[in-house]
Amino acid sequence: MDSPRGRIHLVGQLLDGAPLTTAAAGHFDRCLGCMACMTACPSGVQYDQIIEAAREWTEAGANPLADRPAVASGGLAEGGAGDGGAGGIDGAGGIGSAGGIGSAGGIDSAGPGDSAGGIGISGAGRGAAGIAPTARRPLADRVTRAAIFALFPYPRRLRVATAPLRLAQRTGADRLLARTGLVGRVSPAAEQALRLAPSSRPMPPGQLPERVPALGTRRAVVGMLTGCVQSVFYPAVNAATARVLAAEGCDVIIPRDQGCCGALSLHSGRAAEAVRFAKRTIAAFEDAGVDVIVVNSAGCGSAMKEYERLFARLAADGGDESVAGASPALPGQLAAASWASRAALLSAKVRDLAEFLDALGPVAVRRPVPVRAAYHDACHLGHAQRITAAPRSLLRAIPGLELVELRDAGDCCGSAGVYNLLQPEAAAALGSRKADSVVAAGASLLISANPGCTLQISASLAARGVTVRTAHTAEILDASINGVPLP
């Protein structure tokens, strides 16, 4: 069952009313969420929506349909009608609306759903309020997850938490602690977090201003997401992003009251939490009045492009949980419809940095950057957003830069949001394989567009005693355009 097909089969069984077992929850937890299956699938199955719904059920610890009549008699059909009202999953139909996935059916391009086989989560995808958990996670797992999501989405908390770590790194205490194995015995996730933590880097002076003016003729007014993990572990990437955008003729607006975009929560089945983060992000960029919102973290960009679907689903389900199931005329549901409209407007403005710059075209002069570099496709950029050509085009346009391809450039490195904290053994195996590819490429520099990937691959290389510099696409462009030294 540890495959996309297997997990879709499990979702079909749950939609037929089967209880969520601990074994089934484990299969959903072990999914990377890399979305490689979506770029490989010839039928356009929207697996991202299926796994997100399954993870919401897993977070709740129960199947919200378990106390309802079976949706369909077969669960997984090989070639039945499978229309929206009937339920089951099959080659011509999909997951029906009565089951909570699909307002009109289709997970397959031949089904009655969207032209690409889209799935709209409704009803069951909202969690399991009022239903007794049947697959409750062990206490240690629940505590670990609570700690992760109480820390990583909050930049201020993360800075406070990492301050002692940076001190330990400077004194060597972190290496002594790692050799004792004590942390791993107490918490494998904490041990993994220590292993992944980046070594201290020079921090850019001060905080980024709220507005960075365009150099020369203004070509666009763009908002910039600073992110949570990015802003704490790689603030130099944000500074480089602002400088590059300004050099290319953009006024860069950096809202001071922005926070986490909700990506970690959304991709981990914590939809209600993701909605709260998303609302703050939407409000912050609405007030900024920008043409485009540029995002330099693959996971964040993917999540923000999903806001439209997230809030449309919330509106379809009746607004906030407090008014779910009530009359459509109630204020909560009207407010949800309003948020859905606002989310759609924001999602339409979101662009990955490479996607935006490639479409905008260069005006700033590029200087030589003599380096042999390899580019790693972050999953939520290459698979979820289908952006692979733009970063390579920007990098190949830099004089002196020799871009070499990794033999598995599009394979997951094992970071996958918080996967490497929660599934450390599987993540370590993937990270080791990616490190092998980097070494085989003979590159002295690894370029990635996602902070989680950079952390994961750097740790995997360090584990085998290999030193390869890492940088973000923005930092390479900054070196070429503005002469800023590479990390």
XYZ file of C-alpha atoms in Angstrom:
487
model
C 0.000 0.000 0.000
C 3.025 2.306 0.138
C 2.411 3.645 -3.365
C 0.045 6.221 -4.874
C -2.231 3.457 -6.202
C -2.246 1.730 -2.825
C -3.114 4.916 -0.970
C -5.875 5.770 -3.440
C -7.264 2.280 -2.832
C -7.208 2.951 0.925
C -9.012 6.273 0.436
C -11.656 4.426 -1.580
C -12.183 2.027 1.302
C -12.480 4.917 3.754
C -15.031 6.603 1.515
C -17.021 3.387 1.655
C -17.127 3.785 5.421
C -14.204 1.632 6.560
C -12.610 2.751 9.837
C -9.239 4.452 9.721
C -6.811 1.925 11.168
C -3.352 2.542 12.541
C -1.911 0.581 9.608
C -3.758 2.746 7.055
C -2.657 5.928 8.833
C 0.934 4.683 8.634
C 0.667 4.279 4.861
C -0.532 7.869 4.528
C 2.200 9.137 6.876
C 4.912 7.430 4.832
C 3.937 9.300 1.659
C 6.555 11.934 0.859
C 4.035 14.217 -0.785
C 6.642 14.821 -3.492
C 3.973 14.744 -6.239
C 6.271 12.935 -8.649
C 3.350 10.611 -9.339
C 1.362 13.565 -10.704
C 3.933 14.483 -13.335
C 4.221 10.797 -14.287
C 0.486 10.011 -14.378
C -0.912 9.980 -17.947
C -4.491 10.344 -16.684
C -4.004 13.553 -14.722
C -5.052 12.100 -11.375
C -4.954 14.889 -8.788
C -3.195 12.866 -6.121
C -2.247 15.977 -4.151
C -5.876 16.554 -3.234
C -6.389 12.905 -2.331
C -3.391 12.682 0.001
C -4.179 16.021 1.646
C -7.695 14.771 2.502
C -6.272 11.483 3.778
C -3.799 13.340 5.957
C -6.570 15.430 7.466
C -8.323 12.232 8.488
C -5.054 10.841 9.838
C -4.413 14.003 11.875
C -7.925 13.666 13.314
C -7.313 9.968 13.951
C -10.661 8.881 12.529
C -12.622 8.446 9.316
C -15.460 11.020 9.309
C -17.504 8.660 7.123
C -17.174 5.618 9.341
C -20.550 6.216 10.965
C -22.351 6.812 7.656
C -23.848 4.379 5.163
C -21.408 3.016 2.601
C -20.893 5.382 -0.308
C -20.537 2.680 -2.916
C -20.681 -1.055 -2.913
C -17.299 -1.789 -4.418
C -14.815 0.769 -3.091
C -12.272 0.169 -5.853
C -13.787 -0.683 -9.210
C -11.864 -1.669 -12.298
C -14.202 -0.224 -14.831
C -17.552 0.706 -13.298
C -19.483 3.867 -13.902
C -18.019 5.616 -10.866
C -19.893 8.875 -11.412
C -19.938 11.692 -8.876
C -22.955 10.462 -6.984
C -21.982 6.793 -6.919
C -18.728 7.102 -5.091
C -16.023 4.492 -5.823
C -12.693 4.996 -7.585
C -12.247 3.648 -11.072
C -10.754 4.296 -14.453
C -13.750 6.166 -15.829
C -15.115 7.941 -12.849
C -13.585 9.019 -9.615
C -14.293 9.725 -6.007
C -17.847 10.857 -5.691
C -19.321 13.836 -3.899
C -21.123 11.691 -1.364
C -17.752 10.491 -0.171
C -16.303 13.935 0.298
C -13.786 13.963 -2.566
C -15.076 15.282 -5.833
C -18.030 17.616 -6.243
C -18.944 15.971 -9.506
C -16.695 12.970 -9.631
C -13.574 12.360 -11.522
C -10.097 11.518 -10.524
C -9.465 10.432 -14.103
C -9.420 12.561 -17.225
C -12.237 10.466 -18.640
C -14.410 11.113 -15.607
C -17.031 13.784 -15.122
C -14.787 16.115 -13.101
C -12.425 18.811 -14.359
C -10.765 18.445 -17.737
C -7.593 17.378 -15.981
C -9.365 15.035 -13.662
C -9.592 17.510 -10.785
C -10.893 16.643 -7.365
C -12.675 19.041 -5.069
C -12.523 18.115 -1.415
C -15.888 18.467 0.250
C -17.485 17.341 3.462
C -15.297 14.449 4.537
C -12.121 16.300 3.779
C -12.763 18.664 6.655
C -11.752 16.294 9.397
C -13.531 14.221 11.955
C -15.154 16.584 14.418
C -17.249 14.778 16.974
C -16.064 11.311 15.923
C -14.089 9.173 18.318
C -10.525 8.564 17.088
C -9.867 5.028 15.917
C -6.212 5.468 14.858
C -4.867 7.859 17.450
C -1.124 8.299 17.203
C 1.126 7.302 20.110
C 1.687 10.004 22.714
C 5.340 10.537 21.742
C 4.357 11.076 18.100
C 1.630 13.534 19.055
C 4.019 15.477 21.272
C 6.641 15.599 18.500
C 4.149 16.883 15.951
C 2.768 19.453 18.375
C 6.298 20.716 19.047
C 7.132 20.938 15.335
C 4.036 22.953 14.503
C 4.371 25.146 17.564
C 7.879 26.128 16.451
C 8.682 26.040 12.742
C 5.836 28.211 11.383
C 6.746 31.020 13.810
C 9.959 32.867 12.871
C 10.354 34.603 16.231
C 10.047 31.366 18.174
C 12.394 29.636 15.749
C 15.035 32.354 16.180
C 14.839 32.039 19.955
C 15.062 28.244 19.762
C 18.055 28.288 17.412
C 20.090 30.843 19.385
C 21.498 28.205 21.812
C 22.118 25.924 18.841
C 24.277 28.531 17.113
C 26.243 28.954 20.316
C 26.698 25.181 20.563
C 27.912 25.087 16.963
C 30.519 27.765 17.615
C 31.829 25.947 20.690
C 31.615 22.435 19.255
C 29.142 21.335 21.949
C 26.676 20.175 19.284
C 29.173 17.578 17.999
C 29.875 16.321 21.506
C 26.152 15.998 22.170
C 25.605 14.140 18.903
C 28.290 11.593 19.787
C 26.564 10.708 23.065
C 23.388 9.616 21.277
C 21.384 11.010 24.203
C 19.156 13.256 22.115
C 18.171 10.411 19.801
C 17.160 8.237 22.732
C 14.896 10.987 24.021
C 13.531 12.178 20.659
C 14.572 10.936 17.188
C 12.969 14.041 15.680
C 15.066 16.348 17.859
C 18.213 14.421 16.920
C 17.322 14.815 13.257
C 16.671 18.531 13.712
C 20.131 18.974 15.220
C 21.671 17.063 12.317
C 19.854 19.233 9.776
C 20.533 22.586 11.403
C 22.736 24.745 9.167
C 26.086 25.903 10.438
C 26.228 29.530 11.454
C 26.326 31.887 8.510
C 26.966 35.612 8.522
C 23.577 37.294 8.968
C 22.703 40.203 6.673
C 22.777 43.488 8.581
C 19.418 44.676 9.879
C 15.941 43.805 8.689
C 14.814 44.091 5.092
C 13.043 47.393 4.436
C 9.344 47.357 3.600
C 10.096 48.778 0.158
C 13.119 48.241 -2.047
C 12.912 50.618 -5.039
C 13.542 49.529 -8.599
C 16.853 50.427 -10.160
C 16.255 52.332 -13.375
C 12.881 52.180 -15.112
C 10.212 50.514 -13.020
C 8.818 47.445 -14.775
C 6.661 45.918 -12.043
C 5.558 46.269 -8.433
C 5.992 42.959 -6.673
C 5.358 41.647 -3.202
C 7.897 39.309 -1.645
C 7.234 36.499 0.813
C 10.017 36.177 3.374
C 8.807 32.871 4.834
C 9.477 31.304 8.221
C 12.287 28.751 7.774
C 13.803 30.807 4.949
C 13.886 34.013 6.989
C 15.518 32.327 9.997
C 17.975 29.868 8.443
C 18.672 31.587 5.107
C 17.974 35.331 5.472
C 20.695 36.037 2.909
C 18.471 34.388 0.290
C 15.724 36.929 0.968
C 18.198 39.794 0.784
C 19.547 38.466 -2.528
C 16.009 38.039 -3.865
C 15.148 41.674 -3.135
C 18.370 42.948 -4.743
C 17.891 40.867 -7.887
C 14.273 41.945 -8.306
C 15.227 45.594 -7.843
C 18.057 45.254 -10.373
C 15.559 43.863 -12.864
C 13.352 46.938 -12.510
C 10.914 45.889 -9.777
C 9.695 47.852 -6.803
C 9.784 45.217 -4.085
C 7.185 45.469 -1.325
C 7.894 43.351 1.780
C 4.877 43.514 4.120
C 6.030 43.755 7.715
C 3.014 41.875 9.109
C 3.333 38.779 6.939
C 4.039 35.476 8.668
C 4.011 31.801 7.796
C 2.051 31.066 4.629
C 0.750 27.767 6.059
C 2.613 25.442 3.702
C 3.932 23.087 6.391
C 0.468 22.818 7.943
C -1.397 22.412 4.660
C 0.865 19.660 3.374
C 0.673 17.847 6.729
C -3.122 17.591 6.967
C -3.572 20.487 9.400
C -6.058 22.360 7.239
C -7.658 24.526 9.923
C -4.219 25.736 11.003
C -3.251 26.355 7.368
C -6.386 28.458 6.876
C -5.450 30.702 9.804
C -1.963 31.282 8.403
C -3.332 31.805 4.894
C -5.824 34.445 6.021
C -3.042 36.514 7.555
C -0.932 36.156 4.405
C -3.827 37.139 2.143
C -4.609 40.215 4.236
C -0.960 41.293 4.339
C -0.514 41.207 0.559
C -3.924 42.723 -0.183
C -2.857 45.772 1.778
C 0.442 45.885 -0.145
C -1.318 46.509 -3.484
C 1.135 44.603 -5.669
C 0.892 43.209 -9.198
C 2.666 39.928 -8.439
C 3.732 38.046 -5.305
C 7.182 36.528 -5.723
C 8.049 33.495 -3.616
C 11.573 32.068 -3.332
C 10.651 28.880 -1.458
C 9.157 26.062 -3.522
C 6.896 24.670 -0.808
C 5.520 28.102 0.055
C 4.822 28.983 -3.564
C 3.022 25.701 -4.099
C 0.850 26.244 -1.002
C -0.047 29.814 -1.910
C -1.112 28.715 -5.375
C -3.391 26.230 -3.573
C -5.159 28.907 -1.518
C -7.892 29.204 -4.118
C -8.780 25.523 -3.797
C -8.388 25.498 -0.015
C -10.836 28.347 0.542
C -13.237 27.199 -2.156
C -13.443 23.925 -0.263
C -14.027 25.783 3.000
C -16.881 27.727 1.412
C -18.408 24.549 -0.017
C -18.253 22.932 3.410
C -20.159 25.753 5.037
C -17.494 28.139 6.234
C -15.632 27.805 9.483
C -16.089 24.665 11.525
C -18.311 26.570 13.948
C -21.002 27.043 11.310
C -20.458 23.924 9.183
C -23.723 22.322 8.173
C -25.763 25.464 8.732
C -27.856 27.399 6.241
C -25.902 29.007 3.381
C -27.413 32.310 4.421
C -25.577 32.372 7.742
C -22.801 34.976 8.086
C -20.073 32.401 8.580
C -20.752 30.854 5.208
C -21.018 34.205 3.476
C -17.692 35.152 5.023
C -16.198 31.895 3.768
C -17.367 32.714 0.238
C -15.727 36.123 0.553
C -12.455 34.532 1.677
C -12.643 32.118 -1.249
C -12.837 35.067 -3.632
C -9.931 36.835 -1.939
C -7.864 33.642 -1.959
C -8.470 33.152 -5.663
C -7.230 36.677 -6.400
C -4.067 36.118 -4.381
C -3.322 32.680 -5.846
C -3.523 34.173 -9.325
C -0.737 36.613 -8.428
C 1.720 34.098 -6.979
C 4.871 33.357 -8.969
C 8.025 31.483 -8.107
C 11.093 33.722 -8.363
C 12.538 31.836 -11.342
C 9.134 31.644 -13.026
C 8.690 35.408 -12.695
C 12.183 36.452 -13.759
C 12.204 34.130 -16.744
C 8.911 35.590 -17.999
C 9.956 39.181 -17.222
C 13.212 38.928 -19.167
C 16.599 40.361 -18.144
C 17.692 43.988 -18.223
C 20.502 43.838 -15.666
C 23.959 42.996 -16.987
C 25.294 39.567 -15.993
C 28.913 39.245 -14.907
C 30.841 35.961 -15.046
C 30.465 33.492 -12.178
C 33.087 30.827 -12.888
C 31.772 27.736 -11.120
C 30.675 24.192 -11.919
C 27.205 23.889 -10.413
C 24.446 21.291 -10.196
C 20.777 22.175 -9.863
C 18.375 20.161 -7.705
C 14.672 20.298 -8.581
C 12.714 20.826 -5.372
C 9.623 18.600 -5.560
C 7.145 21.394 -4.909
C 8.708 23.391 -7.724
C 9.376 20.692 -10.313
C 6.366 18.445 -9.675
C 3.735 20.494 -7.832
C 4.291 23.708 -9.831
C 5.762 22.093 -12.973
C 8.602 24.617 -13.083
C 11.838 23.040 -14.297
C 12.966 24.986 -17.363
C 12.904 28.531 -15.941
C 15.603 28.067 -13.259
C 17.919 26.355 -15.729
C 17.354 29.086 -18.311
C 18.307 31.774 -15.790
C 21.390 29.885 -14.649
C 22.628 29.044 -18.157
C 22.443 32.740 -19.052
C 25.156 33.524 -16.479
C 28.604 33.766 -18.132
C 31.165 31.314 -16.794
C 28.672 29.133 -14.939
C 28.832 25.489 -16.029
C 25.521 23.841 -15.179
C 25.630 20.074 -14.844
C 22.615 17.835 -14.407
C 22.210 15.472 -11.493
C 21.328 11.960 -12.576
C 18.230 12.145 -10.355
C 17.585 15.890 -10.351
C 13.829 15.408 -10.087
C 13.891 12.784 -7.315
C 12.987 13.779 -3.764
C 15.913 14.409 -1.423
C 13.871 13.290 1.587
C 13.165 16.704 3.079
C 9.480 16.873 2.051
C 8.347 19.531 4.508
C 8.651 17.919 7.946
C 8.983 14.366 6.607
C 12.672 14.190 7.492
C 11.807 14.956 11.123
C 8.959 12.446 11.333
C 10.349 9.657 9.105
C 14.103 10.072 9.679
C 15.228 6.645 8.444
C 13.460 6.836 5.090
C 14.504 10.482 4.693
C 18.138 9.621 5.442
C 18.148 6.947 2.740
C 16.787 9.418 0.183
C 19.239 12.084 1.301
C 22.149 9.664 0.975
C 21.090 8.785 -2.561
C 20.868 12.461 -3.481
C 24.304 13.091 -1.951
C 25.704 10.285 -4.129
C 24.336 12.079 -7.198
C 25.874 15.392 -6.195
C 29.274 13.784 -5.651
C 29.019 11.920 -8.972
C 28.250 15.165 -10.810
C 31.588 16.626 -9.737
C 30.042 20.011 -8.979
C 31.547 22.347 -6.399
C 28.237 24.128 -5.886
C 24.692 22.788 -5.425
C 21.796 25.078 -6.271
C 18.318 24.567 -4.824
C 15.180 26.714 -4.603
C 13.857 25.371 -1.308
C 15.357 25.783 2.175
C 14.288 22.310 3.316
C 16.088 20.699 0.382
C 19.229 22.700 1.052
C 19.225 21.652 4.705
C 18.616 18.001 3.872
C 21.222 17.640 1.125
C 23.830 19.635 3.049
C 23.394 17.339 6.057
C 23.625 14.238 3.864
C 26.841 15.471 2.263
C 28.313 16.417 5.636
C 27.513 12.946 6.992
C 29.954 11.456 4.498
C 32.578 14.150 4.994
C 31.988 15.837 1.631
C 32.101 19.611 1.366
C 29.972 21.116 -1.385
C 28.816 24.700 -1.189
C 25.084 25.326 -1.456
C 23.229 28.342 -2.756
C 19.796 29.470 -3.849
C 19.087 30.524 -7.429
C 18.652 34.087 -6.132
C 22.152 34.088 -4.651
C 23.713 32.974 -7.932
C 21.875 35.718 -9.815
C 22.879 38.229 -7.129
C 26.523 37.249 -7.559
C 26.286 37.739 -11.301
C 24.256 40.947 -11.302
C 25.460 42.717 -8.160
C 28.860 41.144 -7.583
C 27.893 39.757 -4.162
C 30.249 36.865 -3.252
C 28.775 33.395 -3.335
C 28.076 31.731 0.032
